[in-house]
Tab-separated table of C-alpha atoms and ligand atoms in Angstrom:
chain	number	residue	atom	x	y	z
A	1421	MET	CA	-31.477	-22.975	10.637
A	1422	GLU	CA	-27.944	-21.886	10.084
A	1423	ASN	CA	-27.575	-18.190	9.230
A	1424	LYS	CA	-25.215	-18.295	6.203
A	1425	ILE	CA	-22.937	-15.398	5.269
A	1426	ASP	CA	-23.589	-14.238	1.714
A	1427	ILE	CA	-20.723	-12.850	-0.361
A	1428	LEU	CA	-21.107	-11.350	-3.682
A	1429	ILE	CA	-18.140	-11.706	-6.019
A	1430	ILE	CA	-18.028	-9.076	-8.773
A	1431	TYR	CA	-15.650	-10.015	-11.628
A	1432	THR	CA	-14.662	-6.963	-13.715
A	1433	GLY	CA	-11.764	-8.515	-15.622
A	1434	GLY	CA	-7.872	-8.506	-15.306
A	1435	THR	CA	-5.292	-11.199	-15.187
A	1436	ILE	CA	-6.722	-13.174	-12.334
A	1437	GLY	CA	-9.577	-14.532	-14.338
A	1438	MET	CA	-7.523	-15.817	-17.214
A	1439	ILE	CA	-6.671	-19.238	-18.393
A	1440	LYS	CA	-4.418	-20.422	-21.125
A	1441	ASP	CA	-6.275	-21.412	-24.323
A	1442	PRO	CA	-5.179	-25.052	-24.927
A	1443	LYS	CA	-5.266	-24.544	-28.597
A	1444	THR	CA	-3.508	-21.191	-29.099
A	1445	GLY	CA	-1.466	-21.027	-25.734
A	1446	SER	CA	-2.578	-17.345	-25.298
A	1447	LEU	CA	-4.299	-16.046	-22.148
A	1448	LYS	CA	-8.105	-15.472	-22.301
A	1449	PRO	CA	-10.768	-14.803	-19.712
A	1450	PHE	CA	-12.464	-18.007	-18.395
A	1451	ASN	CA	-16.142	-18.343	-18.102
A	1452	PHE	CA	-16.997	-17.704	-14.414
A	1453	GLU	CA	-19.748	-20.358	-14.366
A	1454	GLY	CA	-16.725	-22.743	-14.344
A	1455	VAL	CA	-15.120	-21.090	-11.242
A	1456	TYR	CA	-15.670	-24.115	-9.042
A	1457	ASP	CA	-13.651	-26.284	-11.477
A	1458	GLN	CA	-10.821	-23.781	-11.576
A	1459	ILE	CA	-10.867	-23.304	-7.728
A	1460	PRO	CA	-12.509	-26.419	-6.152
A	1461	GLU	CA	-11.449	-25.145	-2.719
A	1462	LEU	CA	-14.355	-22.488	-2.984
A	1463	LYS	CA	-16.735	-25.451	-2.399
A	1464	ARG	CA	-15.296	-25.815	1.109
A	1465	PHE	CA	-16.388	-22.477	2.315
A	1466	HIS	CA	-19.490	-22.397	4.527
A	1467	TYR	CA	-20.546	-19.151	2.998
A	1468	HIS	CA	-23.068	-18.628	0.203
A	1469	LEU	CA	-21.117	-17.141	-2.812
A	1470	ASP	CA	-22.818	-15.383	-5.690
A	1471	PHE	CA	-21.176	-14.037	-8.864
A	1472	TYR	CA	-21.721	-10.998	-10.944
A	1473	CYS	CA	-19.625	-10.601	-14.103
A	1474	PHE	CA	-19.032	-7.423	-16.047
A	1475	ASP	CA	-19.940	-7.963	-19.715
A	1476	PRO	CA	-17.646	-7.283	-21.567
A	1477	LEU	CA	-14.841	-7.987	-19.132
A	1478	ILE	CA	-12.333	-5.042	-18.938
A	1479	ASP	CA	-8.542	-5.007	-18.707
A	1480	SER	CA	-8.164	-2.499	-16.065
A	1481	SER	CA	-6.097	-0.075	-18.283
A	1482	ASP	CA	-9.394	0.467	-20.089
A	1483	ILE	CA	-11.336	1.305	-16.962
A	1484	ASN	CA	-13.053	4.671	-16.681
A	1485	PRO	CA	-15.504	6.536	-14.354
A	1486	ALA	CA	-18.489	4.942	-16.042
A	1487	HIS	CA	-17.305	1.525	-14.921
A	1488	TRP	CA	-16.887	2.886	-11.471
A	1489	ILE	CA	-20.446	4.011	-11.472
A	1490	GLN	CA	-21.475	0.599	-12.825
A	1491	LEU	CA	-19.573	-1.112	-9.944
A	1492	ALA	CA	-21.111	1.200	-7.351
A	1493	GLU	CA	-24.588	0.452	-8.746
A	1494	VAL	CA	-24.047	-3.313	-8.514
A	1495	ILE	CA	-23.004	-2.930	-4.841
A	1496	GLU	CA	-26.059	-0.546	-4.099
A	1497	LYS	CA	-28.552	-3.005	-5.697
A	1498	ASN	CA	-27.159	-5.922	-3.826
A	1499	TYR	CA	-26.131	-4.176	-0.458
A	1500	GLU	CA	-29.021	-5.448	1.585
A	1501	SER	CA	-28.803	-9.023	0.361
A	1502	PHE	CA	-25.148	-9.678	0.926
A	1503	ASP	CA	-22.721	-9.387	3.993
A	1504	GLY	CA	-19.632	-8.487	1.953
A	1505	PHE	CA	-18.271	-7.987	-1.486
A	1506	VAL	CA	-15.137	-9.151	-3.282
A	1507	VAL	CA	-14.202	-7.333	-6.447
A	1508	LEU	CA	-11.847	-9.026	-8.853
A	1509	HIS	CA	-10.042	-6.366	-10.858
A	1510	GLY	CA	-6.936	-5.956	-12.891
A	1511	SER	CA	-4.104	-4.765	-10.771
A	1512	ASP	CA	-2.881	-1.925	-13.048
A	1513	THR	CA	-5.563	0.553	-12.081
A	1514	MET	CA	-7.007	-1.237	-8.982
A	1515	ALA	CA	-5.705	1.627	-6.707
A	1516	TYR	CA	-7.681	4.178	-8.754
A	1517	THR	CA	-10.934	2.082	-8.852
A	1518	ALA	CA	-10.801	1.213	-5.257
A	1519	SER	CA	-10.031	4.716	-4.210
A	1520	ALA	CA	-12.931	6.039	-6.215
A	1521	LEU	CA	-15.322	3.550	-4.752
A	1522	SER	CA	-14.277	4.534	-1.248
A	1523	PHE	CA	-15.509	8.102	-1.988
A	1524	MET	CA	-18.610	7.005	-3.855
A	1525	LEU	CA	-19.892	4.623	-1.088
A	1526	GLU	CA	-20.784	6.944	1.817
A	1527	ASN	CA	-21.808	5.222	5.050
A	1528	LEU	CA	-20.318	1.951	3.883
A	1529	ASN	CA	-20.900	-0.479	6.758
A	1530	LYS	CA	-19.856	-3.605	4.870
A	1531	PRO	CA	-16.498	-4.858	3.497
A	1532	VAL	CA	-15.682	-4.295	-0.195
A	1533	ILE	CA	-12.446	-6.098	-0.804
A	1534	PHE	CA	-10.620	-5.680	-4.097
A	1535	THR	CA	-8.255	-8.345	-5.220
A	1536	GLY	CA	-6.526	-9.621	-8.404
A	1537	SER	CA	-3.299	-11.274	-9.248
A	1538	GLN	CA	-0.058	-11.014	-11.150
A	1539	LEU	CA	-0.377	-14.637	-12.568
A	1540	PRO	CA	-3.682	-15.913	-13.806
A	1541	LEU	CA	-5.772	-18.430	-12.058
A	1542	GLY	CA	-5.160	-20.842	-14.769
A	1543	VAL	CA	-1.343	-20.813	-14.281
A	1544	LEU	CA	0.100	-23.322	-11.879
A	1545	ARG	CA	2.131	-20.855	-9.720
A	1546	THR	CA	-0.752	-18.385	-9.573
A	1547	ASP	CA	-0.927	-15.905	-6.780
A	1548	GLY	CA	-4.604	-15.453	-7.605
A	1549	LYS	CA	-5.892	-18.407	-5.639
A	1550	GLU	CA	-4.600	-17.333	-2.283
A	1551	ASN	CA	-5.601	-13.728	-2.982
A	1552	PHE	CA	-9.119	-14.724	-3.963
A	1553	ILE	CA	-9.729	-17.167	-1.167
A	1554	THR	CA	-8.358	-14.894	1.578
A	1555	ALA	CA	-10.370	-11.858	0.136
A	1556	ILE	CA	-13.479	-13.903	0.557
A	1557	GLU	CA	-12.562	-14.772	4.135
A	1558	LEU	CA	-11.899	-11.115	4.937
A	1559	ALA	CA	-15.208	-9.975	3.388
A	1560	ALA	CA	-17.002	-12.557	5.605
A	1561	ALA	CA	-15.221	-11.633	8.787
A	1562	THR	CA	-17.473	-10.466	11.587
A	1563	GLU	CA	-17.240	-9.640	15.397
A	1564	ASP	CA	-20.471	-9.443	17.422
A	1565	ASN	CA	-22.553	-9.901	14.214
A	1566	THR	CA	-20.873	-6.781	12.662
A	1567	PRO	CA	-18.473	-6.784	9.706
A	1568	LEU	CA	-14.950	-6.390	10.862
A	1569	ILE	CA	-13.871	-4.363	7.913
A	1570	PRO	CA	-16.512	-1.816	6.932
A	1571	GLU	CA	-14.161	-0.231	4.363
A	1572	VAL	CA	-13.070	-0.425	0.734
A	1573	CYS	CA	-9.761	-2.251	0.854
A	1574	ILE	CA	-7.265	-3.994	-1.346
A	1575	TYR	CA	-6.083	-7.460	-0.396
A	1576	PHE	CA	-2.887	-8.647	-2.138
A	1577	GLU	CA	-0.143	-10.929	-0.988
A	1578	ASN	CA	-0.732	-11.102	2.712
A	1579	HIS	CA	-1.669	-7.452	3.299
A	1580	LEU	CA	-5.125	-5.901	3.642
A	1581	LEU	CA	-4.742	-2.161	2.858
A	1582	ARG	CA	-7.091	0.819	2.956
A	1583	ALA	CA	-7.953	1.289	-0.674
A	1584	ASN	CA	-7.426	4.993	-0.847
A	1585	ARG	CA	-3.989	4.773	0.699
A	1586	THR	CA	-2.692	2.296	-1.926
A	1587	VAL	CA	-0.357	2.688	-4.878
A	1588	LYS	CA	0.593	-0.045	-7.392
A	1589	TYR	CA	4.314	-0.316	-6.795
A	1590	ASN	CA	5.620	-3.375	-8.452
A	1591	ALA	CA	4.726	-4.670	-12.001
A	1592	GLU	CA	6.129	-8.197	-11.332
A	1593	ASN	CA	6.227	-9.056	-7.699
A	1594	PHE	CA	3.342	-10.819	-6.183
A	1595	ASN	CA	3.492	-8.069	-3.502
A	1596	ALA	CA	2.259	-5.427	-5.971
A	1597	PHE	CA	0.725	-2.817	-3.688
A	1598	VAL	CA	2.002	-0.543	-0.896
A	1599	SER	CA	0.267	1.781	1.521
A	1600	PRO	CA	3.243	4.049	2.448
A	1601	ASN	CA	1.393	6.353	4.699
A	1602	TYR	CA	-0.915	4.154	6.521
A	1603	PRO	CA	-0.418	0.770	8.315
A	1604	ALA	CA	-2.026	-2.479	6.890
A	1605	LEU	CA	-5.401	-3.077	8.274
A	1606	ALA	CA	-4.651	-6.744	8.597
A	1607	GLU	CA	-1.622	-9.041	8.044
A	1608	VAL	CA	-2.239	-12.502	6.769
A	1609	GLY	CA	0.002	-15.521	7.567
A	1610	VAL	CA	-0.979	-18.474	9.584
A	1611	TYR	CA	-3.377	-16.229	11.297
A	1612	LEU	CA	-5.443	-13.315	10.116
A	1613	LYS	CA	-4.167	-10.535	12.376
A	1614	TYR	CA	-6.422	-7.536	12.343
A	1615	ASN	CA	-4.980	-3.991	13.355
A	1616	LYS	CA	-8.405	-3.183	14.757
A	1617	HIS	CA	-7.596	0.335	15.944
A	1618	GLN	CA	-6.564	1.227	12.302
A	1619	ILE	CA	-9.886	0.099	10.835
A	1620	LEU	CA	-12.733	2.646	10.406
A	1621	LYS	CA	-15.687	2.025	12.678
A	1622	PRO	CA	-19.135	1.362	11.166
A	1623	ASN	CA	-21.668	4.239	11.591
A	1624	PHE	CA	-24.790	2.072	11.009
A	1625	LYS	CA	-26.250	4.849	8.751
A	1626	LYS	CA	-27.901	4.112	5.423
A	1627	LEU	CA	-25.621	3.563	2.472
A	1628	LYS	CA	-25.544	6.567	0.154
A	1629	VAL	CA	-24.092	5.998	-3.363
A	1630	HIS	CA	-22.665	8.970	-5.194
A	1631	LYS	CA	-22.773	8.574	-8.875
A	1632	VAL	CA	-21.705	11.927	-10.265
A	1633	LEU	CA	-17.962	12.182	-11.116
A	1634	ASP	CA	-16.412	14.974	-12.988
A	1635	ASN	CA	-13.157	14.442	-14.904
A	1636	ARG	CA	-12.161	18.006	-15.618
A	1637	ILE	CA	-8.910	17.315	-13.870
A	1638	VAL	CA	-5.278	17.082	-14.818
A	1639	ILE	CA	-2.141	15.764	-13.166
A	1640	LEU	CA	1.066	17.799	-13.784
A	1641	LYS	CA	4.318	16.178	-12.580
A	1642	LEU	CA	7.025	18.726	-12.127
A	1643	PHE	CA	10.602	18.006	-13.298
A	1644	PRO	CA	13.767	20.151	-13.173
A	1645	GLY	CA	13.616	22.153	-16.569
A	1646	ILE	CA	9.861	22.016	-17.116
A	1647	SER	CA	9.045	24.847	-19.610
A	1648	LYS	CA	6.738	27.809	-19.316
A	1649	GLU	CA	4.969	26.655	-22.475
A	1650	ALA	CA	4.186	23.247	-21.053
A	1651	VAL	CA	2.850	24.681	-17.715
A	1652	GLU	CA	0.794	27.292	-19.402
A	1653	ALA	CA	-0.660	24.890	-21.979
A	1654	ILE	CA	-1.919	22.677	-19.192
A	1655	ILE	CA	-3.253	25.316	-16.929
A	1656	ASN	CA	-5.055	26.788	-19.915
A	1657	ILE	CA	-6.871	23.640	-20.870
A	1658	PRO	CA	-10.565	24.953	-21.399
A	1659	ASP	CA	-12.882	24.454	-18.443
A	1660	LEU	CA	-10.267	22.793	-16.335
A	1661	LYS	CA	-11.296	22.642	-12.636
A	1662	VAL	CA	-8.609	20.811	-10.740
A	1663	MET	CA	-4.879	20.446	-11.338
A	1664	ILE	CA	-3.017	17.925	-9.207
A	1665	LEU	CA	0.563	19.305	-8.991
A	1666	GLU	CA	3.063	16.577	-8.210
A	1667	THR	CA	5.874	18.438	-6.440
A	1668	PHE	CA	9.298	17.554	-5.054
A	1669	GLY	CA	9.801	16.147	-1.511
A	1670	SER	CA	7.670	17.782	1.095
A	1671	GLY	CA	5.766	19.802	-1.435
A	1672	ASN	CA	8.431	22.011	-3.077
A	1673	ALA	CA	8.551	23.567	-6.518
A	1674	THR	CA	10.509	25.965	-8.586
A	1675	MET	CA	10.128	29.553	-7.451
A	1676	GLU	CA	10.802	31.001	-10.898
A	1677	GLU	CA	8.693	34.014	-11.373
A	1678	TRP	CA	6.877	32.864	-14.419
A	1679	PHE	CA	5.844	29.653	-12.630
A	1680	ILE	CA	4.397	31.337	-9.596
A	1681	THR	CA	2.669	33.938	-11.639
A	1682	ALA	CA	1.060	31.202	-13.897
A	1683	LEU	CA	-0.187	29.280	-10.771
A	1684	LYS	CA	-1.346	32.431	-9.002
A	1685	THR	CA	-3.394	33.659	-11.987
A	1686	ALA	CA	-4.903	30.089	-12.459
A	1687	VAL	CA	-5.989	30.081	-8.759
A	1688	GLU	CA	-7.522	33.574	-9.039
A	1689	ASN	CA	-9.391	32.373	-12.021
A	1690	GLY	CA	-10.896	29.516	-10.117
A	1691	LEU	CA	-8.665	26.551	-10.673
A	1692	HIS	CA	-8.051	24.273	-7.639
A	1693	ILE	CA	-4.431	23.316	-7.492
A	1694	ILE	CA	-3.629	20.432	-5.150
A	1695	ASN	CA	-0.042	19.948	-3.996
A	1696	VAL	CA	0.794	16.081	-3.868
A	1697	SER	CA	4.349	14.958	-3.267
A	1698	GLN	CA	6.133	12.777	-5.894
A	1699	CYS	CA	7.529	10.819	-2.954
A	1700	PRO	CA	5.314	7.837	-2.193
A	1701	ALA	CA	5.945	8.114	1.497
A	1702	GLY	CA	5.732	11.209	3.740
A	1703	ALA	CA	3.559	14.327	3.501
A	1704	VAL	CA	3.380	17.753	1.952
A	1705	GLU	CA	4.198	20.467	4.468
A	1706	GLN	CA	3.622	23.835	2.704
A	1707	GLY	CA	5.833	26.445	4.341
A	1708	LYS	CA	8.480	24.069	5.725
A	1709	TYR	CA	10.792	25.477	3.080
A	1710	ASP	CA	10.759	28.819	1.181
A	1711	THR	CA	10.093	26.815	-1.986
A	1712	SER	CA	6.779	25.782	-0.730
A	1713	LEU	CA	5.695	28.865	1.384
A	1714	LYS	CA	5.026	30.789	-1.792
A	1715	LEU	CA	2.663	27.945	-3.010
A	1716	LYS	CA	0.710	28.273	0.273
A	1717	GLU	CA	0.477	32.097	-0.083
A	1718	ILE	CA	-0.931	31.922	-3.613
A	1719	GLY	CA	-3.677	29.514	-2.413
A	1720	ILE	CA	-2.398	26.079	-3.498
A	1721	ILE	CA	-4.271	23.402	-1.517
A	1722	SER	CA	-1.947	21.016	0.523
A	1723	GLY	CA	-2.689	17.354	-0.227
A	1724	TYR	CA	-0.905	16.364	2.988
A	1725	ASP	CA	-0.035	12.642	2.669
A	1726	ILE	CA	-2.663	11.832	0.042
A	1727	THR	CA	-1.734	9.509	-2.877
A	1728	THR	CA	-2.104	10.875	-6.393
A	1729	GLU	CA	-4.842	8.128	-6.903
A	1730	ALA	CA	-6.855	9.337	-4.064
A	1731	ALA	CA	-6.353	13.043	-4.757
A	1732	LEU	CA	-7.629	12.466	-8.356
A	1733	THR	CA	-10.741	10.344	-7.415
A	1734	LYS	CA	-11.599	12.623	-4.378
A	1735	SER	CA	-11.464	15.567	-6.751
A	1736	MET	CA	-13.765	13.787	-9.241
A	1737	PHE	CA	-16.137	13.020	-6.501
A	1738	LEU	CA	-16.020	16.469	-4.900
A	1739	LEU	CA	-16.508	18.216	-8.264
A	1740	GLY	CA	-19.525	16.022	-8.799
A	1741	GLN	CA	-21.021	17.470	-5.549
A	1742	ASN	CA	-21.151	20.998	-7.029
A	1743	LEU	CA	-19.530	22.551	-3.913
A	1744	THR	CA	-18.565	26.181	-3.608
A	1745	PRO	CA	-14.872	26.731	-4.099
A	1746	GLY	CA	-14.424	27.389	-0.339
A	1747	LYS	CA	-16.181	24.207	0.563
A	1748	PHE	CA	-14.150	22.204	-1.941
A	1749	ARG	CA	-10.974	23.481	-0.219
A	1750	VAL	CA	-12.142	22.641	3.200
A	1751	ILE	CA	-13.314	19.194	2.373
A	1752	MET	CA	-10.282	18.372	0.347
A	1753	ASN	CA	-8.430	18.932	3.621
A	1754	LEU	CA	-10.581	16.677	5.730
A	1755	PRO	CA	-10.185	12.943	5.868
A	1756	LEU	CA	-13.578	11.822	4.368
A	1757	ARG	CA	-12.746	8.101	4.347
A	1758	GLY	CA	-9.360	7.946	6.139
A	1759	GLU	CA	-7.474	9.039	3.017
A	1760	ILE	CA	-5.281	11.717	4.702
A	1761	THR	CA	-3.510	12.232	7.904
A	1762	VAL	CA	-4.065	15.893	9.030
A	1763	TYR	CA	-1.878	16.785	12.052
B	3152	LIG	N1	-3.337	-5.513	-17.375
B	3152	LIG	C1	-3.986	-6.320	-16.237
B	3152	LIG	C2	-5.136	-5.467	-15.785
B	3152	LIG	O1	-4.811	-4.502	-15.011
B	3152	LIG	C3	-3.016	-6.632	-15.304
B	3152	LIG	C4	-3.514	-7.308	-14.003
B	3152	LIG	O2	-4.656	-7.754	-14.094
B	3152	LIG	O3	-2.867	-7.218	-12.971
B	3152	LIG	O4	-6.179	-5.534	-16.038
């Protein structure tokens, strides 16, 4: 008997699953039981497709870590029965959810491909159909009976990107996501061209799903003229554990004395401060300029070329592991799932 590939499609919500209400003309989620009517092309796949729908469906701006845990649990429960997973998700926070899942799913040896769309499936010019169909194809791709992409990824408009390297970059263009610091894992045109040496290798170990996430984190974006009151108010949030400091260029910040003193005191009191650049491309190099050397000296952790989305979700994951402060610092600087490049 033919050995069919089984793909689980998890629909969380977002624009992709919308159709126009014929009466009101407004967009509303369509019932996924009718998916074969919406996209008859799905019937032509030789794979077995199964569906799991979040109830209620979530606009991705409403997503939170409890939904990430729910998603991880659905994948965990179905992991042995399926060869790959496609997650339909709103594009607004897709980079956060997909980054979080990359850390939560340790020893992932099967594809988890996120996709969505800028225009709903029920709209004639939708980008959702191609994104959806190709995401299924990518989730089903194998070589020597082993999944080709044992990673959490985002597929959008011809590019397959490592999830924890992505940023939503365009609110209108079909090409909504970029991965400024890591090449695409596959380019899709007439052919599906895999950049095999950029894709993580499977380790064939048992999947371990981490379900404790800690959100005692804040993101502080620096700007010229930021006040002492604003910085101190943020640093003094009760029980704060991590502050992601979005700095200028290659990790630079003002060297005003009040600023350095505030950060130094916070680090001494146990706050992890992670230096992430406001530039989407390139890396933090603490010590390259005088304006970042001081940050290194007072114990600010370099984020290297990490995205804010990955720094945030990795921090939530690491805080959930209850690590010693030393271990947190060490692991923050190790590429756990390919999220940073350390030279
Ligand atoms: N607001 C929608 C969402 O993120 C937009 C989209 O689906 O792209 O859920």
